[in-house]
Short mmCIF file of C-alpha atoms and ligand atoms in Angstrom, two decimals:
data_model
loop_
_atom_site.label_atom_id
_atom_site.label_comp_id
_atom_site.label_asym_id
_atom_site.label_seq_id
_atom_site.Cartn_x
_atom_site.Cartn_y
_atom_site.Cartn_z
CA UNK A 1205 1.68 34.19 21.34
CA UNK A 1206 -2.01 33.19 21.96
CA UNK A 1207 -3.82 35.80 23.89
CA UNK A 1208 -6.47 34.82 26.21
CA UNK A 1209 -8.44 32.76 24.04
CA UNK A 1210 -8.18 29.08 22.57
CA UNK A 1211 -6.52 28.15 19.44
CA UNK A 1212 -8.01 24.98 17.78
CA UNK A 1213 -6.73 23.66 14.95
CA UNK A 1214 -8.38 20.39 12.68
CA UNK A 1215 -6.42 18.75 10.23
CA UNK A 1216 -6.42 15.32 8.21
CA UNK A 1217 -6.88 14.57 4.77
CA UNK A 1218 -9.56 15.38 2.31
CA UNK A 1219 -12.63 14.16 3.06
CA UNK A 1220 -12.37 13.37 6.58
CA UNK A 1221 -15.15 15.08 7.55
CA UNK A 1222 -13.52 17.95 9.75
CA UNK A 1223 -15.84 20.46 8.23
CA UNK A 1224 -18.98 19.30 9.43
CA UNK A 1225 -17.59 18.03 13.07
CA UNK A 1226 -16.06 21.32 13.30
CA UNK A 1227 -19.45 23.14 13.07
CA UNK A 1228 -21.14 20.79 15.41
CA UNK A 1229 -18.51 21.80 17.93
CA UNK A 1230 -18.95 25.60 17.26
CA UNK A 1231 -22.29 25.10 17.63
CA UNK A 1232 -22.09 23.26 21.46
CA UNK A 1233 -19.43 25.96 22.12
CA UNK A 1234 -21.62 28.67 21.53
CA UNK A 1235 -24.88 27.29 23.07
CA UNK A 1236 -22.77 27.19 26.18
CA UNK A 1237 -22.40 31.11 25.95
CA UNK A 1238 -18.48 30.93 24.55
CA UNK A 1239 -17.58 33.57 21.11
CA UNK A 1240 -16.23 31.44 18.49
CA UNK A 1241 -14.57 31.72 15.26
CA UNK A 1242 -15.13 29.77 12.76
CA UNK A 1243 -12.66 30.02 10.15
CA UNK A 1244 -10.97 27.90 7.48
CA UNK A 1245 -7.15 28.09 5.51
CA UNK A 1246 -6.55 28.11 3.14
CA UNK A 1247 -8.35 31.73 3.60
CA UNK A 1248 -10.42 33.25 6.35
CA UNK A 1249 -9.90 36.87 5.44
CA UNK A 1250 -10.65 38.84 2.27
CA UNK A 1251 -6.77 39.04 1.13
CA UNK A 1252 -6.08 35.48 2.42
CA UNK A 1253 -9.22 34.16 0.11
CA UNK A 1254 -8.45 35.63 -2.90
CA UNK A 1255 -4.62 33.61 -2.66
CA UNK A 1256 -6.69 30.40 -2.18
CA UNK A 1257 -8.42 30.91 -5.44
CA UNK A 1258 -4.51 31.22 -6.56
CA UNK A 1259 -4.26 27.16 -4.75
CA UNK A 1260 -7.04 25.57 -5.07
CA UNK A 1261 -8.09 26.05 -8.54
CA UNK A 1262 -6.29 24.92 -12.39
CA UNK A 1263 -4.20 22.63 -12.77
CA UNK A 1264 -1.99 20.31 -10.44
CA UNK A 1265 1.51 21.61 -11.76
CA UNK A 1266 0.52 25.07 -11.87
CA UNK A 1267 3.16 26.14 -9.09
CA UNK A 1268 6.79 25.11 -8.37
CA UNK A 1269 6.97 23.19 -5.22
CA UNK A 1270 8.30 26.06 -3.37
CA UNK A 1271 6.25 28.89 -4.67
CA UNK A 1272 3.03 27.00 -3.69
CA UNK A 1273 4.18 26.91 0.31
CA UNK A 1274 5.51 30.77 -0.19
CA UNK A 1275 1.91 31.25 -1.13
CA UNK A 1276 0.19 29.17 1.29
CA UNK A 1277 2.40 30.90 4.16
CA UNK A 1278 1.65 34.22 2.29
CA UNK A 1279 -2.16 33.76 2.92
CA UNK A 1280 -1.65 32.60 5.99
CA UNK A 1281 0.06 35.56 7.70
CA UNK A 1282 -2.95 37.84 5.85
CA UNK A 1283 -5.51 35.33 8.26
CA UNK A 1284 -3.27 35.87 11.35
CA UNK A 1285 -3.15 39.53 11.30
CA UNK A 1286 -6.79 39.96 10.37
CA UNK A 1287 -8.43 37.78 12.08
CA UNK A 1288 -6.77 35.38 14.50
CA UNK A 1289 -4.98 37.48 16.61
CA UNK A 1290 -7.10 39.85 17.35
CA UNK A 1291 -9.96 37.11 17.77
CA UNK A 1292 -8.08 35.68 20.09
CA UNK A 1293 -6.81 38.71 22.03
CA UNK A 1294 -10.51 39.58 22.58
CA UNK A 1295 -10.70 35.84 24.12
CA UNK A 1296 -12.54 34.30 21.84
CA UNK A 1297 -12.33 30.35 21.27
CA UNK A 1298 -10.78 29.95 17.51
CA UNK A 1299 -11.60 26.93 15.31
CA UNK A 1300 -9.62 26.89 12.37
CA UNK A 1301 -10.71 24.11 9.37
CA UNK A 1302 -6.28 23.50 8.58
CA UNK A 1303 -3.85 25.51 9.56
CA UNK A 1304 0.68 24.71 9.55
CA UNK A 1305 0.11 21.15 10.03
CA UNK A 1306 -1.38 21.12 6.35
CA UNK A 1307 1.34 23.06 4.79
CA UNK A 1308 3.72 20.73 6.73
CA UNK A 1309 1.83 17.57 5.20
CA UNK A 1310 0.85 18.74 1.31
CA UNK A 1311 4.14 21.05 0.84
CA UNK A 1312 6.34 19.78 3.65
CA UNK A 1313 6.28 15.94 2.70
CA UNK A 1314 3.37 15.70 -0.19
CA UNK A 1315 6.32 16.10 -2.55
CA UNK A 1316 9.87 17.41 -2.73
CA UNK A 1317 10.90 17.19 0.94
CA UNK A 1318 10.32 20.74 2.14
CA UNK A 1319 9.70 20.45 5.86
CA UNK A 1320 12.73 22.65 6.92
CA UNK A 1321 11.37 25.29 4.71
CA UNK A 1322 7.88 25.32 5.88
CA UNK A 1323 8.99 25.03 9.87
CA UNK A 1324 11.46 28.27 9.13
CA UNK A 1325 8.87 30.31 7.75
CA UNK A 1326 6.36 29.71 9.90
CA UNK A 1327 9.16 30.31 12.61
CA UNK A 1328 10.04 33.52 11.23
CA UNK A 1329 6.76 35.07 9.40
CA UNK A 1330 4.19 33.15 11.59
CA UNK A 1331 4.85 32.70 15.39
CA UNK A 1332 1.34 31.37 16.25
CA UNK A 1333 1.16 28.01 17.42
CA UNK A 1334 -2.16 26.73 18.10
CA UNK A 1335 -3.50 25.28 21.34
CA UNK A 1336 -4.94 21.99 20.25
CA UNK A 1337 -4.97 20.18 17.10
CA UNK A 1338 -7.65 17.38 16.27
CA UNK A 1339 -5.87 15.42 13.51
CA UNK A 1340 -8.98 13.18 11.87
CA UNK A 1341 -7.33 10.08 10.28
CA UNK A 1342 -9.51 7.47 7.67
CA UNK A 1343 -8.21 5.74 5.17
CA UNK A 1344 -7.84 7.51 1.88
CA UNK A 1345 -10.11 5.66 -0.09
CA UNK A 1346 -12.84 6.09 1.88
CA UNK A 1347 -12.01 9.66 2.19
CA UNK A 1348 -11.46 10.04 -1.50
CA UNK A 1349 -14.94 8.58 -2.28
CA UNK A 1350 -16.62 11.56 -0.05
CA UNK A 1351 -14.90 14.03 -1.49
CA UNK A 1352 -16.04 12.80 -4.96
CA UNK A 1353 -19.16 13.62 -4.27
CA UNK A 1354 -18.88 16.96 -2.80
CA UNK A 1355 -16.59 18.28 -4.74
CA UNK A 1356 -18.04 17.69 -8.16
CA UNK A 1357 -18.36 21.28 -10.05
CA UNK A 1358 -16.90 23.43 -7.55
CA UNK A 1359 -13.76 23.77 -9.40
CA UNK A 1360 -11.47 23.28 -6.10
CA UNK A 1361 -9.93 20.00 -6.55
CA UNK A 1362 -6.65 20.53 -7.82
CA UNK A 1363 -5.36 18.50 -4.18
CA UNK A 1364 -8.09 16.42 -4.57
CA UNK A 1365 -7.16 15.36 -8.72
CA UNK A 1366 -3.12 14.40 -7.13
CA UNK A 1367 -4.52 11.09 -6.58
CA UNK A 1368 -4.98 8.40 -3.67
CA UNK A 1369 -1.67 7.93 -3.65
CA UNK A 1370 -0.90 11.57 -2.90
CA UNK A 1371 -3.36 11.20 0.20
CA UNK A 1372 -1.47 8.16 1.63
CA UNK A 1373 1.34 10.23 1.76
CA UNK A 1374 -0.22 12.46 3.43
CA UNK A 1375 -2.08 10.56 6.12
CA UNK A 1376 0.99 9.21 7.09
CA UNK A 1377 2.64 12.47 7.61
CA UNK A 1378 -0.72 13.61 9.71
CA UNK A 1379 0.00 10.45 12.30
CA UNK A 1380 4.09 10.98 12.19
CA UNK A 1381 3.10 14.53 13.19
CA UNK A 1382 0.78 13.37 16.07
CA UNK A 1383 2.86 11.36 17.28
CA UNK A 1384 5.81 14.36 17.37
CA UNK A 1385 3.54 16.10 19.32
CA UNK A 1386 1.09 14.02 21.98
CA UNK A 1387 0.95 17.37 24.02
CA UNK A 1388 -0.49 19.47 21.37
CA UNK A 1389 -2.19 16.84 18.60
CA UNK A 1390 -4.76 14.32 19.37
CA UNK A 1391 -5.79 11.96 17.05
CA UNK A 1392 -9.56 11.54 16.08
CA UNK A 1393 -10.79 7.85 14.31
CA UNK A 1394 -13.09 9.40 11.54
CA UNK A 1395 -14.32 6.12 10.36
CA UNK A 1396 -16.92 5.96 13.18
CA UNK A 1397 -19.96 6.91 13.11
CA UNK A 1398 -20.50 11.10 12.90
CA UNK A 1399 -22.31 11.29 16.64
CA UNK A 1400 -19.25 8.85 18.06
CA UNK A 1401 -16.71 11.55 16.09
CA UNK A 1402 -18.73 14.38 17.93
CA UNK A 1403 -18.28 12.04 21.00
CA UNK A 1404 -14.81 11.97 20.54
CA UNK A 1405 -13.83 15.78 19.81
CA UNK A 1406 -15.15 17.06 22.69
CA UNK A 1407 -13.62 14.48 24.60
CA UNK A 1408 -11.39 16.04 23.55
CA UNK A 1409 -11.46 19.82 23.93
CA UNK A 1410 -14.15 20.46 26.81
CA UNK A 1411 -11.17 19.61 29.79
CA UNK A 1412 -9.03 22.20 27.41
CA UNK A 1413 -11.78 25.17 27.85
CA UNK A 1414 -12.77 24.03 31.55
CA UNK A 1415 -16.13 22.36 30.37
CA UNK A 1416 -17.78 19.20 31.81
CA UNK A 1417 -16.56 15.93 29.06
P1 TMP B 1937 -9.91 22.65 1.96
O1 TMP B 1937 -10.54 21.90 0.83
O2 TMP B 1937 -9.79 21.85 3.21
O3 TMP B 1937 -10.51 24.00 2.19
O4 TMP B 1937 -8.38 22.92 1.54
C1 TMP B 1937 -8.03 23.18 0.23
C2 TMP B 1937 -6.86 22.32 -0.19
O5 TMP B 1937 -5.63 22.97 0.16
C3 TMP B 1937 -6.85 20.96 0.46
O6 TMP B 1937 -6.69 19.97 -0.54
C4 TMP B 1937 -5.64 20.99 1.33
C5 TMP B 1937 -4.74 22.03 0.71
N1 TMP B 1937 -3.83 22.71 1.64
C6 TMP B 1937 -2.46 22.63 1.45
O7 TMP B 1937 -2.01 21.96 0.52
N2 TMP B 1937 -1.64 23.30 2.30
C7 TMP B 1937 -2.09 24.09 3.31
O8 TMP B 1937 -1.29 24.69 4.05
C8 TMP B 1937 -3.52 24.17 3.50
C9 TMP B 1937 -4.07 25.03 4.61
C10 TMP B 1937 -4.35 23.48 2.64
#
């Protein structure tokens, strides 16, 4: 369903520093003349951001297993409508900070088994399928221990507060869903250094968009 633009998607675990390599690649991308999006989920549009305060904040039990991926899935189809389809039917290269694999990882297998549910509705109420999808793996202590520090006062850790436990989980479910999928996912070592990362991602996506490695 992707127009004529690119559809990248960056996943992993908190703390795994897809933010910042993320903006280092918008910012090559865009030196070299290309439109990009940046954009981030949960959120990216005003409808879709005012559901992530609903997530991200309060307390870890505050939502039933299944009304948190109804929600997530909610705000997602707000960001679709508004913002990545038609950025990407003007041509524009997309970078999204989490999209369905992160829903498939926190609400699919974080808890209650609830895969099924989350592929069906994003089958059925979501239809985009993104290009490429950099998956950063580290292990979740040392991704816990960066997150710490940035996330002290903002109020958005109720993911974060589930525990390093929780995040194990997770990371496995990251790599079992990389390996599902070599054609769309590669997998990006975030324990190297941040210019060796950089390295790495556009390794990466440069062949994708026709650009020199
Ligand atoms: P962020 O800190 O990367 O912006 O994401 C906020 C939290 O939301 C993060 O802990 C991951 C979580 N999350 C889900 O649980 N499911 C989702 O579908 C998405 C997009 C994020």
């Amino acid at each position: 369903m992707a127009g004529r633009g690119f559809f990248l998607t960056v996943e992993g675990i908190d703390g795994v520093g897809k933010s910042t390599q993320t903006r280092l690649l918008a910012g090559r991308l865009r030196r070299l003349g290309r439109e990009v999006v940046e954009t981030r989920e949960p959120g990216g549009a005003p409808g879709a951001e005012a559901i992530r305060r609903l997530l991200v904040e309060g307390d870890p039990e505050r939502w039933s297993p299944e009304t948190e991926t109804l929600l997530f899935t909610a705000a997602r189809r707000d960001h679709v409508e508004r913002v990545l389809e038609p950025a990407l039917a003007r041509g524009a290269v997309v970078l999204c900070d989490r999209y369905v694999d992160s829903t498939r990882a926190y609400q699919g297998a974080g808890g209650p088994d609830q895969r099924d549910l989350v592929d069906l509705l994003h089958r059925l109420t979501i239809g985009l399928d993104p290009d490429l999808t950099l998956i950063f793996d580290l292990d979740p202590a040392a991704a816990l221990a960066r997150t710490r520090d940035r996330l002290t006062g903002s109020g958005e850790d109720r993911f974060e507060r589930k525990g390093t436990a929780f995040q194990a989980r997770l990371r496995e479910e990251f790599l079992r869903l990389a390996a599902a999928e070599p054609a769309r996912c590669t997998l990006i070592d975030a324990a190297r250094p941040a210019d060796a990362v950089a390295g790495q991602v556009w390794a990466a996506v440069a062949p994708r968009l026709g650009l020199a490695p």
